[in-house]
Amino acid sequence: MTIALDEVDRALIHALHVDGRAPFTKIGDVLGVSTQTVARRYRRLRAEASLRVVGLPDPQRAGQAEWMVRLTATPHTAQDVAHALARRADTAWIKLMSGGTEICVNVSTAAASDHSLLLRDIPRTASITAVSAHQVLHRYFGGPAAWLGRACALDPAQVAALTPAHDGAGKPLTGEDEPLMAALQRDGRASLAELAAATGWSPATVARRLADLQAGGTMFFDLEIDPATLGATTHALLWMSVAPAHSDEVARELATHAELALVAATTGPANLVAHALCADAAALHRYLTERLGALEAIRSLETAPVLRTIKAAASR
């Protein structure tokens, strides 16, 4: 059962979309409500709508190789395989698709040569009957800029007031950052004292490192929430084949569509992939036929319904 959201709830979700670590006092000032109201609404959304802020590395800026892997498993084993994959640190999100026998998993590797999941672990799993791996070449939308369906409650001035500064200067992740990133994946709003305890650093050192990584775009704070709470009950992955001469133009157009939470260029027969979130099946049909249908450069389209998200952006 989904919870009913009012204007304050939606504004808070939008505020956390803009800056997941914004202090409740600042959010309250921008929304025109008390700090206590913000804190109370946040706790309710965490408990009843699975809301969670997570800190994640940007794969492109962090020097990671990112893959979209499609697996087909034998009947009655797909969920077990998906849950096993969810326990791995190198998987970012996992979706059970189509008839319940197909799994799509996002895999990030620390280096381009580290493909243990693709080359060793998956081939050893007898219940997997088919595998196709597609390297993500470029993200046009998704990650630091996520689904616009949750970002429609604040006006431009409020968004500007909450937007953190970014200088664009790369601050690479190092091995010393692993405890910090692990703690932020568990709770992106963990206090400086909690992060200091997890890393062994002082709170001041944690604050400086967070500022460096976030300002350079090496890491970002994402917001997880059950999309059904915001009215999106029908999800699908869209695999599109677009003529190379038009793929950049089409992807940039798709990145403006409020129905999409991800747009990326990949290797393989389908060179663009998108994740659609729609109110219902009829809304998805209208999106496919009216908006995507108007883009003549899309030569073919495969729609893979998402039945269940097994793992979201980070390990729980």
Short mmCIF file of C-alpha atoms in Angstrom, two decimals, residues 148-298:
data_model
loop_
_atom_site.label_atom_id
_atom_site.label_comp_id
_atom_site.label_asym_id
_atom_site.label_seq_id
_atom_site.Cartn_x
_atom_site.Cartn_y
_atom_site.Cartn_z
CA LEU A 148 12.51 14.04 -13.07
CA GLY A 149 9.19 12.61 -11.90
CA ARG A 150 10.30 13.21 -8.32
CA ALA A 151 11.63 16.70 -9.04
CA CYS A 152 8.58 18.79 -9.81
CA ALA A 153 7.62 20.48 -6.53
CA LEU A 154 10.11 23.35 -6.11
CA ASP A 155 10.41 26.53 -8.14
CA PRO A 156 13.72 27.55 -9.80
CA ALA A 157 14.66 29.89 -6.95
CA GLN A 158 14.20 27.13 -4.38
CA VAL A 159 16.24 24.70 -6.47
CA ALA A 160 19.03 27.28 -6.81
CA ALA A 161 19.05 27.86 -3.05
CA LEU A 162 19.55 24.14 -2.40
CA THR A 163 21.98 23.30 -5.21
CA PRO A 164 25.50 22.60 -3.86
CA ALA A 165 28.49 24.20 -5.56
CA HIS A 166 30.48 22.13 -8.06
CA ASP A 167 33.81 23.31 -9.41
CA GLY A 168 34.30 20.47 -11.90
CA ALA A 169 37.82 19.72 -10.70
CA GLY A 170 38.27 15.95 -10.47
CA LYS A 171 39.11 14.52 -7.05
CA PRO A 172 39.82 10.82 -7.63
CA LEU A 173 38.76 8.17 -5.16
CA THR A 174 41.55 6.27 -3.44
CA GLY A 175 41.70 3.12 -1.35
CA GLU A 176 41.53 5.27 1.76
CA ASP A 177 38.03 6.38 0.74
CA GLU A 178 36.57 2.87 0.82
CA PRO A 179 35.28 3.02 4.43
CA LEU A 180 33.77 6.45 3.76
CA MET A 181 31.99 5.31 0.60
CA ALA A 182 30.76 2.12 2.30
CA ALA A 183 29.25 4.18 5.12
CA LEU A 184 27.61 6.61 2.68
CA GLN A 185 26.11 3.76 0.67
CA ARG A 186 24.43 2.60 3.86
CA ASP A 187 23.21 6.08 4.79
CA GLY A 188 24.05 9.15 2.75
CA ARG A 189 22.81 11.38 5.56
CA ALA A 190 25.03 9.85 8.24
CA SER A 191 26.42 12.53 10.55
CA LEU A 192 30.03 13.66 10.43
CA ALA A 193 30.54 11.97 13.80
CA GLU A 194 29.19 8.67 12.44
CA LEU A 195 31.36 8.95 9.33
CA ALA A 196 34.39 9.77 11.48
CA ALA A 197 33.78 6.61 13.51
CA ALA A 198 33.52 4.55 10.30
CA THR A 199 36.72 5.96 8.77
CA GLY A 200 38.92 6.70 11.76
CA TRP A 201 39.25 10.28 10.55
CA SER A 202 38.31 13.41 12.42
CA PRO A 203 34.93 15.02 11.62
CA ALA A 204 36.79 17.98 10.07
CA THR A 205 38.75 15.64 7.77
CA VAL A 206 35.54 13.88 6.77
CA ALA A 207 33.88 17.20 5.96
CA ARG A 208 36.82 18.31 3.80
CA ARG A 209 36.98 15.01 1.92
CA LEU A 210 33.23 15.01 1.29
CA ALA A 211 33.43 18.56 -0.04
CA ASP A 212 36.32 17.67 -2.36
CA LEU A 213 34.67 14.54 -3.77
CA GLN A 214 31.25 16.13 -4.22
CA ALA A 215 32.54 19.41 -5.68
CA GLY A 216 34.56 17.52 -8.28
CA GLY A 217 31.66 15.26 -9.20
CA THR A 218 33.58 12.10 -8.30
CA MET A 219 30.72 11.11 -6.02
CA PHE A 220 27.10 12.16 -5.73
CA PHE A 221 24.12 11.66 -3.46
CA ASP A 222 21.22 9.78 -4.95
CA LEU A 223 17.72 9.41 -3.61
CA GLU A 224 15.95 6.06 -3.47
CA ILE A 225 12.17 5.96 -3.04
CA ASP A 226 9.46 3.60 -4.15
CA PRO A 227 8.32 5.14 -7.49
CA ALA A 228 4.78 3.91 -6.85
CA THR A 229 4.60 6.49 -4.06
CA LEU A 230 4.98 9.14 -6.75
CA GLY A 231 2.46 7.52 -9.07
CA ALA A 232 4.76 5.41 -11.28
CA THR A 233 3.51 1.83 -11.17
CA THR A 234 4.70 0.59 -14.59
CA HIS A 235 8.43 0.29 -15.29
CA ALA A 236 10.28 -0.90 -18.38
CA LEU A 237 13.78 -0.99 -19.79
CA LEU A 238 13.88 0.24 -23.37
CA TRP A 239 16.60 -1.07 -25.66
CA MET A 240 16.87 1.05 -28.82
CA SER A 241 18.85 0.75 -32.01
CA VAL A 242 19.69 4.16 -33.49
CA ALA A 243 21.84 5.01 -36.49
CA PRO A 244 25.25 6.10 -35.10
CA ALA A 245 25.03 9.45 -36.87
CA HIS A 246 21.85 10.25 -34.90
CA SER A 247 22.48 8.47 -31.58
CA ASP A 248 23.84 11.53 -29.75
CA GLU A 249 20.96 13.72 -30.94
CA VAL A 250 18.35 11.13 -29.95
CA ALA A 251 19.94 10.49 -26.54
CA ARG A 252 20.03 14.19 -25.73
CA GLU A 253 16.35 14.46 -26.63
CA LEU A 254 15.50 11.43 -24.47
CA ALA A 255 17.38 12.97 -21.54
CA THR A 256 14.70 15.70 -21.41
CA HIS A 257 11.80 13.24 -21.10
CA ALA A 258 10.22 13.22 -17.65
CA GLU A 259 9.23 9.57 -18.13
CA LEU A 260 12.85 8.39 -18.11
CA ALA A 261 15.19 7.80 -15.17
CA LEU A 262 18.17 6.61 -17.25
CA VAL A 263 19.47 7.27 -20.75
CA ALA A 264 22.80 5.72 -21.74
CA ALA A 265 24.80 4.75 -24.81
CA THR A 266 25.92 1.12 -24.78
CA THR A 267 27.71 -1.42 -26.90
CA GLY A 268 25.71 -4.09 -28.69
CA PRO A 269 22.86 -4.24 -31.24
CA ALA A 270 20.82 -1.85 -29.10
CA ASN A 271 23.11 1.15 -28.73
CA LEU A 272 20.83 3.20 -26.44
CA VAL A 273 19.13 2.02 -23.26
CA ALA A 274 16.56 3.89 -21.18
CA HIS A 275 14.55 3.17 -18.03
CA ALA A 276 10.93 4.31 -18.27
CA LEU A 277 8.66 5.00 -15.29
CA CYS A 278 5.00 5.56 -16.15
CA ALA A 279 1.72 5.81 -14.28
CA ASP A 280 0.30 2.63 -15.84
CA ALA A 281 0.47 0.42 -18.94
CA ALA A 282 -1.66 2.83 -20.95
CA ALA A 283 0.71 5.70 -20.14
CA LEU A 284 3.70 3.58 -21.19
CA HIS A 285 1.91 2.77 -24.46
CA ARG A 286 1.28 6.46 -25.13
CA TYR A 287 4.91 7.27 -24.39
CA LEU A 288 6.18 4.58 -26.75
CA THR A 289 3.83 5.39 -29.59
CA GLU A 290 3.62 9.16 -29.35
CA ARG A 291 6.95 10.42 -27.99
CA LEU A 292 9.36 7.70 -29.06
CA GLY A 293 7.36 7.02 -32.19
CA ALA A 294 7.98 10.60 -33.30
CA LEU A 295 11.76 10.01 -33.31
CA GLU A 296 12.32 8.57 -36.78
CA ALA A 297 16.00 7.83 -36.10
CA ILE A 298 15.01 5.01 -33.71
#
